[in-house]
């Protein structure tokens, strides 16, 4: 089963704003697929993005790059493309 989502080129209103911010945050300058899974609820997407940016990827014991490496490795181990 696939999660229904709104493609980047079809986003409007608050979703378009969230997508633009997500694209700006992305190293690859794309809207990450994991973010697109929340496209039917832009309000939820905004809350999750805020939590991720302020809690999860905040520099502390690990830098953002190190957090990303750990997250990528765990996703690979779990065979998850996100």
PDB file of N, CA and C in Angstrom:
ATOM      1  N   UNK A   1       0.838  -1.180   0.000  1.00  0.00           N
ATOM      2  CA  UNK A   1       0.000   0.000   0.000  1.00  0.00           C
ATOM      3  C   UNK A   1       0.882   1.242   0.000  1.00  0.00           C
ATOM      4  N   UNK A   2       0.574   2.173  -0.831  1.00  0.00           N
ATOM      5  CA  UNK A   2       1.313   3.424  -0.915  1.00  0.00           C
ATOM      6  C   UNK A   2       0.536   4.510  -0.195  1.00  0.00           C
ATOM      7  N   UNK A   3       1.261   5.453   0.348  1.00  0.00           N
ATOM      8  CA  UNK A   3       0.640   6.578   1.036  1.00  0.00           C
ATOM      9  C   UNK A   3       0.294   7.640   0.002  1.00  0.00           C
ATOM     10  N   UNK A   4      -0.962   8.065  -0.018  1.00  0.00           N
ATOM     11  CA  UNK A   4      -1.389   9.100  -0.947  1.00  0.00           C
ATOM     12  C   UNK A   4      -0.717  10.408  -0.551  1.00  0.00           C
ATOM     13  N   UNK A   5      -0.182  11.111  -1.547  1.00  0.00           N
ATOM     14  CA  UNK A   5       0.481  12.382  -1.280  1.00  0.00           C
ATOM     15  C   UNK A   5       0.283  13.328  -2.455  1.00  0.00           C
ATOM     16  N   UNK A   6       0.551  14.594  -2.187  1.00  0.00           N
ATOM     17  CA  UNK A   6       0.433  15.629  -3.219  1.00  0.00           C
ATOM     18  C   UNK A   6       1.816  15.851  -3.826  1.00  0.00           C
ATOM     19  N   UNK A   7       1.961  15.689  -5.143  1.00  0.00           N
ATOM     20  CA  UNK A   7       3.252  15.941  -5.789  1.00  0.00           C
ATOM     21  C   UNK A   7       3.688  17.395  -5.607  1.00  0.00           C
ATOM     22  N   UNK A   8       4.972  17.605  -5.610  1.00  0.00           N
ATOM     23  CA  UNK A   8       5.544  18.942  -5.413  1.00  0.00           C
ATOM     24  C   UNK A   8       4.957  19.958  -6.393  1.00  0.00           C
ATOM     25  N   UNK A   9       4.815  19.579  -7.651  1.00  0.00           N
ATOM     26  CA  UNK A   9       4.336  20.531  -8.662  1.00  0.00           C
ATOM     27  C   UNK A   9       2.838  20.815  -8.569  1.00  0.00           C
ATOM     28  N   UNK A  10       2.128  20.135  -7.675  1.00  0.00           N
ATOM     29  CA  UNK A  10       0.692  20.359  -7.497  1.00  0.00           C
ATOM     30  C   UNK A  10       0.363  20.995  -6.143  1.00  0.00           C
ATOM     31  N   UNK A  11       1.372  21.303  -5.369  1.00  0.00           N
ATOM     32  CA  UNK A  11       1.150  21.888  -4.043  1.00  0.00           C
ATOM     33  C   UNK A  11       0.659  23.330  -4.168  1.00  0.00           C
ATOM     34  N   UNK A  12      -0.269  23.694  -3.299  1.00  0.00           N
ATOM     35  CA  UNK A  12      -0.799  25.059  -3.277  1.00  0.00           C
ATOM     36  C   UNK A  12      -0.979  25.503  -1.828  1.00  0.00           C
ATOM     37  N   UNK A  13      -1.081  26.800  -1.632  1.00  0.00           N
ATOM     38  CA  UNK A  13      -1.355  27.341  -0.306  1.00  0.00           C
ATOM     39  C   UNK A  13      -0.288  26.985   0.720  1.00  0.00           C
ATOM     40  N   UNK A  14      -0.751  26.608   1.918  1.00  0.00           N
ATOM     41  CA  UNK A  14       0.162  26.283   3.016  1.00  0.00           C
ATOM     42  C   UNK A  14       1.075  25.107   2.661  1.00  0.00           C
ATOM     43  N   UNK A  15       0.576  24.157   1.892  1.00  0.00           N
ATOM     44  CA  UNK A  15       1.416  23.029   1.493  1.00  0.00           C
ATOM     45  C   UNK A  15       2.574  23.506   0.625  1.00  0.00           C
ATOM     46  N   UNK A  16       2.310  24.416  -0.287  1.00  0.00           N
ATOM     47  CA  UNK A  16       3.381  24.956  -1.143  1.00  0.00           C
ATOM     48  C   UNK A  16       4.437  25.657  -0.293  1.00  0.00           C
ATOM     49  N   UNK A  17       4.004  26.354   0.747  1.00  0.00           N
ATOM     50  CA  UNK A  17       4.946  27.016   1.655  1.00  0.00           C
ATOM     51  C   UNK A  17       5.797  25.969   2.376  1.00  0.00           C
ATOM     52  N   UNK A  18       5.153  24.935   2.898  1.00  0.00           N
ATOM     53  CA  UNK A  18       5.885  23.876   3.600  1.00  0.00           C
ATOM     54  C   UNK A  18       6.865  23.169   2.662  1.00  0.00           C
ATOM     55  N   UNK A  19       6.431  22.892   1.446  1.00  0.00           N
ATOM     56  CA  UNK A  19       7.312  22.250   0.477  1.00  0.00           C
ATOM     57  C   UNK A  19       8.512  23.145   0.161  1.00  0.00           C
ATOM     58  N   UNK A  20       8.287  24.441  -0.011  1.00  0.00           N
ATOM     59  CA  UNK A  20       9.384  25.368  -0.313  1.00  0.00           C
ATOM     60  C   UNK A  20      10.397  25.385   0.833  1.00  0.00           C
ATOM     61  N   UNK A  21       9.902  25.393   2.070  1.00  0.00           N
ATOM     62  CA  UNK A  21      10.803  25.385   3.226  1.00  0.00           C
ATOM     63  C   UNK A  21      11.559  24.064   3.317  1.00  0.00           C
ATOM     64  N   UNK A  22      10.873  22.955   3.062  1.00  0.00           N
ATOM     65  CA  UNK A  22      11.524  21.644   3.099  1.00  0.00           C
ATOM     66  C   UNK A  22      12.592  21.545   2.009  1.00  0.00           C
ATOM     67  N   UNK A  23      12.281  22.077   0.831  1.00  0.00           N
ATOM     68  CA  UNK A  23      13.245  22.072  -0.278  1.00  0.00           C
ATOM     69  C   UNK A  23      14.470  22.903   0.087  1.00  0.00           C
ATOM     70  N   UNK A  24      14.246  24.053   0.718  1.00  0.00           N
ATOM     71  CA  UNK A  24      15.357  24.929   1.121  1.00  0.00           C
ATOM     72  C   UNK A  24      16.243  24.258   2.169  1.00  0.00           C
ATOM     73  N   UNK A  25      15.648  23.443   3.035  1.00  0.00           N
ATOM     74  CA  UNK A  25      16.407  22.734   4.075  1.00  0.00           C
ATOM     75  C   UNK A  25      17.172  21.529   3.537  1.00  0.00           C
ATOM     76  N   UNK A  26      16.756  21.031   2.381  1.00  0.00           N
ATOM     77  CA  UNK A  26      17.326  19.802   1.822  1.00  0.00           C
ATOM     78  C   UNK A  26      18.674  20.058   1.142  1.00  0.00           C
ATOM     79  N   UNK A  27      19.619  19.207   1.416  1.00  0.00           N
ATOM     80  CA  UNK A  27      20.924  19.290   0.761  1.00  0.00           C
ATOM     81  C   UNK A  27      20.760  19.117  -0.752  1.00  0.00           C
ATOM     82  N   UNK A  28      19.857  18.234  -1.161  1.00  0.00           N
ATOM     83  CA  UNK A  28      19.618  17.970  -2.582  1.00  0.00           C
ATOM     84  C   UNK A  28      18.634  18.951  -3.210  1.00  0.00           C
ATOM     85  N   UNK A  29      18.080  19.851  -2.387  1.00  0.00           N
ATOM     86  CA  UNK A  29      17.099  20.853  -2.842  1.00  0.00           C
ATOM     87  C   UNK A  29      15.858  20.203  -3.452  1.00  0.00           C
ATOM     88  N   UNK A  30      15.391  19.144  -2.794  1.00  0.00           N
ATOM     89  CA  UNK A  30      14.154  18.463  -3.165  1.00  0.00           C
ATOM     90  C   UNK A  30      13.257  18.415  -1.932  1.00  0.00           C
ATOM     91  N   UNK A  31      11.992  18.093  -2.135  1.00  0.00           N
ATOM     92  CA  UNK A  31      11.112  17.806  -1.008  1.00  0.00           C
ATOM     93  C   UNK A  31      11.292  16.324  -0.712  1.00  0.00           C
ATOM     94  N   UNK A  32      11.889  15.993   0.433  1.00  0.00           N
ATOM     95  CA  UNK A  32      12.138  14.580   0.730  1.00  0.00           C
ATOM     96  C   UNK A  32      10.834  13.767   0.733  1.00  0.00           C
ATOM     97  N   UNK A  33      10.875  12.555   0.196  1.00  0.00           N
ATOM     98  CA  UNK A  33       9.669  11.724   0.152  1.00  0.00           C
ATOM     99  C   UNK A  33       9.016  11.533   1.521  1.00  0.00           C
ATOM    100  N   UNK A  34       9.795  11.446   2.581  1.00  0.00           N
ATOM    101  CA  UNK A  34       9.206  11.268   3.915  1.00  0.00           C
ATOM    102  C   UNK A  34       8.360  12.483   4.288  1.00  0.00           C
ATOM    103  N   UNK A  35       8.750  13.662   3.832  1.00  0.00           N
ATOM    104  CA  UNK A  35       7.962  14.872   4.077  1.00  0.00           C
ATOM    105  C   UNK A  35       6.686  14.849   3.230  1.00  0.00           C
ATOM    106  N   UNK A  36       6.793  14.376   2.004  1.00  0.00           N
ATOM    107  CA  UNK A  36       5.625  14.309   1.123  1.00  0.00           C
ATOM    108  C   UNK A  36       4.541  13.391   1.670  1.00  0.00           C
ATOM    109  N   UNK A  37       4.908  12.418   2.504  1.00  0.00           N
ATOM    110  CA  UNK A  37       3.892  11.520   3.065  1.00  0.00           C
ATOM    111  C   UNK A  37       2.917  12.261   3.969  1.00  0.00           C
ATOM    112  N   UNK A  38       3.276  13.461   4.403  1.00  0.00           N
ATOM    113  CA  UNK A  38       2.406  14.255   5.278  1.00  0.00           C
ATOM    114  C   UNK A  38       1.669  15.350   4.512  1.00  0.00           C
ATOM    115  N   UNK A  39       1.696  15.302   3.192  1.00  0.00           N
ATOM    116  CA  UNK A  39       1.170  16.394   2.374  1.00  0.00           C
ATOM    117  C   UNK A  39      -0.332  16.615   2.498  1.00  0.00           C
ATOM    118  N   UNK A  40      -1.067  15.618   2.914  1.00  0.00           N
ATOM    119  CA  UNK A  40      -2.505  15.806   3.075  1.00  0.00           C
ATOM    120  C   UNK A  40      -2.839  16.560   4.359  1.00  0.00           C
ATOM    121  N   UNK A  41      -1.838  16.741   5.228  1.00  0.00           N
ATOM    122  CA  UNK A  41      -1.997  17.480   6.481  1.00  0.00           C
ATOM    123  C   UNK A  41      -0.852  18.476   6.642  1.00  0.00           C
ATOM    124  N   UNK A  42      -0.878  19.596   5.905  1.00  0.00           N
ATOM    125  CA  UNK A  42       0.202  20.576   5.998  1.00  0.00           C
ATOM    126  C   UNK A  42       0.438  21.093   7.420  1.00  0.00           C
ATOM    127  N   UNK A  43      -0.629  21.150   8.234  1.00  0.00           N
ATOM    128  CA  UNK A  43      -0.475  21.591   9.615  1.00  0.00           C
ATOM    129  C   UNK A  43       0.376  20.595  10.413  1.00  0.00           C
ATOM    130  N   UNK A  44       0.140  19.322  10.193  1.00  0.00           N
ATOM    131  CA  UNK A  44       0.922  18.273  10.845  1.00  0.00           C
ATOM    132  C   UNK A  44       2.360  18.298  10.332  1.00  0.00           C
ATOM    133  N   UNK A  45       2.512  18.477   9.018  1.00  0.00           N
ATOM    134  CA  UNK A  45       3.841  18.557   8.420  1.00  0.00           C
ATOM    135  C   UNK A  45       4.645  19.694   9.055  1.00  0.00           C
ATOM    136  N   UNK A  46       4.013  20.845   9.237  1.00  0.00           N
ATOM    137  CA  UNK A  46       4.697  21.996   9.830  1.00  0.00           C
ATOM    138  C   UNK A  46       5.153  21.673  11.252  1.00  0.00           C
ATOM    139  N   UNK A  47       4.300  21.024  12.022  1.00  0.00           N
ATOM    140  CA  UNK A  47       4.653  20.671  13.402  1.00  0.00           C
ATOM    141  C   UNK A  47       5.799  19.663  13.446  1.00  0.00           C
ATOM    142  N   UNK A  48       5.761  18.675  12.582  1.00  0.00           N
ATOM    143  CA  UNK A  48       6.827  17.666  12.536  1.00  0.00           C
ATOM    144  C   UNK A  48       8.137  18.302  12.097  1.00  0.00           C
ATOM    145  N   UNK A  49       8.087  19.145  11.068  1.00  0.00           N
ATOM    146  CA  UNK A  49       9.305  19.813  10.591  1.00  0.00           C
ATOM    147  C   UNK A  49       9.906  20.687  11.684  1.00  0.00           C
ATOM    148  N   UNK A  50       9.053  21.380  12.435  1.00  0.00           N
ATOM    149  CA  UNK A  50       9.556  22.221  13.522  1.00  0.00           C
ATOM    150  C   UNK A  50      10.220  21.360  14.590  1.00  0.00           C
ATOM    151  N   UNK A  51       9.587  20.259  14.964  1.00  0.00           N
ATOM    152  CA  UNK A  51      10.163  19.376  15.973  1.00  0.00           C
ATOM    153  C   UNK A  51      11.488  18.794  15.501  1.00  0.00           C
ATOM    154  N   UNK A  52      11.540  18.365  14.259  1.00  0.00           N
ATOM    155  CA  UNK A  52      12.778  17.798  13.717  1.00  0.00           C
ATOM    156  C   UNK A  52      13.894  18.835  13.721  1.00  0.00           C
ATOM    157  N   UNK A  53      13.570  20.047  13.285  1.00  0.00           N
ATOM    158  CA  UNK A  53      14.602  21.087  13.190  1.00  0.00           C
ATOM    159  C   UNK A  53      15.046  21.618  14.545  1.00  0.00           C
ATOM    160  N   UNK A  54      14.164  21.613  15.529  1.00  0.00           N
ATOM    161  CA  UNK A  54      14.544  22.174  16.826  1.00  0.00           C
ATOM    162  C   UNK A  54      15.017  21.129  17.820  1.00  0.00           C
ATOM    163  N   UNK A  55      14.569  19.903  17.678  1.00  0.00           N
ATOM    164  CA  UNK A  55      14.946  18.870  18.641  1.00  0.00           C
ATOM    165  C   UNK A  55      15.907  17.844  18.066  1.00  0.00           C
ATOM    166  N   UNK A  56      15.502  17.240  16.982  1.00  0.00           N
ATOM    167  CA  UNK A  56      16.269  16.110  16.458  1.00  0.00           C
ATOM    168  C   UNK A  56      17.586  16.523  15.815  1.00  0.00           C
ATOM    169  N   UNK A  57      17.559  17.535  14.969  1.00  0.00           N
ATOM    170  CA  UNK A  57      18.768  17.904  14.230  1.00  0.00           C
ATOM    171  C   UNK A  57      19.512  19.087  14.826  1.00  0.00           C
ATOM    172  N   UNK A  58      19.159  19.460  16.025  1.00  0.00           N
ATOM    173  CA  UNK A  58      19.876  20.549  16.692  1.00  0.00           C
ATOM    174  C   UNK A  58      21.256  20.055  17.094  1.00  0.00           C
ATOM    175  N   UNK A  59      22.267  20.867  16.849  1.00  0.00           N
ATOM    176  CA  UNK A  59      23.616  20.472  17.246  1.00  0.00           C
ATOM    177  C   UNK A  59      23.675  20.318  18.758  1.00  0.00           C
ATOM    178  N   UNK A  60      24.313  19.292  19.183  1.00  0.00           N
ATOM    179  CA  UNK A  60      24.498  18.984  20.601  1.00  0.00           C
ATOM    180  C   UNK A  60      25.670  18.034  20.662  1.00  0.00           C
ATOM    181  N   UNK A  61      25.416  16.840  21.165  1.00  0.00           N
ATOM    182  CA  UNK A  61      26.468  15.825  21.202  1.00  0.00           C
ATOM    183  C   UNK A  61      26.874  15.443  19.776  1.00  0.00           C
ATOM    184  N   UNK A  62      25.897  15.472  18.857  1.00  0.00           N
ATOM    185  CA  UNK A  62      26.173  15.164  17.451  1.00  0.00           C
ATOM    186  C   UNK A  62      25.801  16.374  16.601  1.00  0.00           C
ATOM    187  N   UNK A  63      26.518  16.573  15.524  1.00  0.00           N
ATOM    188  CA  UNK A  63      26.167  17.644  14.586  1.00  0.00           C
ATOM    189  C   UNK A  63      25.002  17.168  13.715  1.00  0.00           C
ATOM    190  N   UNK A  64      24.413  18.072  12.962  1.00  0.00           N
ATOM    191  CA  UNK A  64      23.324  17.685  12.061  1.00  0.00           C
ATOM    192  C   UNK A  64      23.813  16.643  11.059  1.00  0.00           C
ATOM    193  N   UNK A  65      25.014  16.832  10.538  1.00  0.00           N
ATOM    194  CA  UNK A  65      25.564  15.870   9.570  1.00  0.00           C
ATOM    195  C   UNK A  65      25.685  14.482  10.198  1.00  0.00           C
ATOM    196  N   UNK A  66      26.113  14.420  11.436  1.00  0.00           N
ATOM    197  CA  UNK A  66      26.224  13.128  12.113  1.00  0.00           C
ATOM    198  C   UNK A  66      24.857  12.509  12.355  1.00  0.00           C
ATOM    199  N   UNK A  67      23.863  13.328  12.742  1.00  0.00           N
ATOM    200  CA  UNK A  67      22.491  12.824  12.886  1.00  0.00           C
ATOM    201  C   UNK A  67      22.007  12.232  11.567  1.00  0.00           C
ATOM    202  N   UNK A  68      22.269  12.946  10.472  1.00  0.00           N
ATOM    203  CA  UNK A  68      21.844  12.475   9.151  1.00  0.00           C
ATOM    204  C   UNK A  68      22.512  11.152   8.795  1.00  0.00           C
ATOM    205  N   UNK A  69      23.799  11.022   9.117  1.00  0.00           N
ATOM    206  CA  UNK A  69      24.510   9.770   8.828  1.00  0.00           C
ATOM    207  C   UNK A  69      23.910   8.613   9.618  1.00  0.00           C
ATOM    208  N   UNK A  70      23.632   8.832  10.891  1.00  0.00           N
ATOM    209  CA  UNK A  70      23.035   7.780  11.724  1.00  0.00           C
ATOM    210  C   UNK A  70      21.657   7.412  11.179  1.00  0.00           C
ATOM    211  N   UNK A  71      20.839   8.429  10.857  1.00  0.00           N
ATOM    212  CA  UNK A  71      19.499   8.169  10.330  1.00  0.00           C
ATOM    213  C   UNK A  71      19.565   7.407   9.004  1.00  0.00           C
ATOM    214  N   UNK A  72      20.487   7.779   8.140  1.00  0.00           N
ATOM    215  CA  UNK A  72      20.645   7.085   6.852  1.00  0.00           C
ATOM    216  C   UNK A  72      21.077   5.647   7.050  1.00  0.00           C
ATOM    217  N   UNK A  73      21.994   5.428   7.970  1.00  0.00           N
ATOM    218  CA  UNK A  73      22.478   4.062   8.230  1.00  0.00           C
ATOM    219  C   UNK A  73      21.354   3.185   8.783  1.00  0.00           C
ATOM    220  N   UNK A  74      20.597   3.713   9.730  1.00  0.00           N
ATOM    221  CA  UNK A  74      19.485   2.943  10.305  1.00  0.00           C
ATOM    222  C   UNK A  74      18.435   2.648   9.238  1.00  0.00           C
ATOM    223  N   UNK A  75      18.141   3.624   8.392  1.00  0.00           N
ATOM    224  CA  UNK A  75      17.184   3.387   7.307  1.00  0.00           C
ATOM    225  C   UNK A  75      17.679   2.295   6.371  1.00  0.00           C
ATOM    226  N   UNK A  76      18.971   2.316   6.057  1.00  0.00           N
ATOM    227  CA  UNK A  76      19.535   1.275   5.187  1.00  0.00           C
ATOM    228  C   UNK A  76      19.439  -0.098   5.844  1.00  0.00           C
ATOM    229  N   UNK A  77      19.753  -0.158   7.120  1.00  0.00           N
ATOM    230  CA  UNK A  77      19.653  -1.437   7.829  1.00  0.00           C
ATOM    231  C   UNK A  77      18.221  -1.975   7.821  1.00  0.00           C
ATOM    232  N   UNK A  78      17.269  -1.070   7.887  1.00  0.00           N
ATOM    233  CA  UNK A  78      15.855  -1.459   7.892  1.00  0.00           C
ATOM    234  C   UNK A  78      15.261  -1.579   6.494  1.00  0.00           C
ATOM    235  N   UNK A  79      16.122  -1.362   5.485  1.00  0.00           N
ATOM    236  CA  UNK A  79      15.687  -1.402   4.080  1.00  0.00           C
ATOM    237  C   UNK A  79      14.546  -0.415   3.828  1.00  0.00           C
ATOM    238  N   UNK A  80      14.680   0.728   4.436  1.00  0.00           N
ATOM    239  CA  UNK A  80      13.689   1.804   4.297  1.00  0.00           C
ATOM    240  C   UNK A  80      14.301   2.897   3.435  1.00  0.00           C
ATOM    241  N   UNK A  81      13.615   3.303   2.392  1.00  0.00           N
ATOM    242  CA  UNK A  81      14.189   4.312   1.505  1.00  0.00           C
ATOM    243  C   UNK A  81      14.127   5.716   2.076  1.00  0.00           C
ATOM    244  N   UNK A  82      13.491   5.898   3.226  1.00  0.00           N
ATOM    245  CA  UNK A  82      13.419   7.211   3.842  1.00  0.00           C
ATOM    246  C   UNK A  82      14.532   7.346   4.851  1.00  0.00           C
TER     247      UNK A  82
END
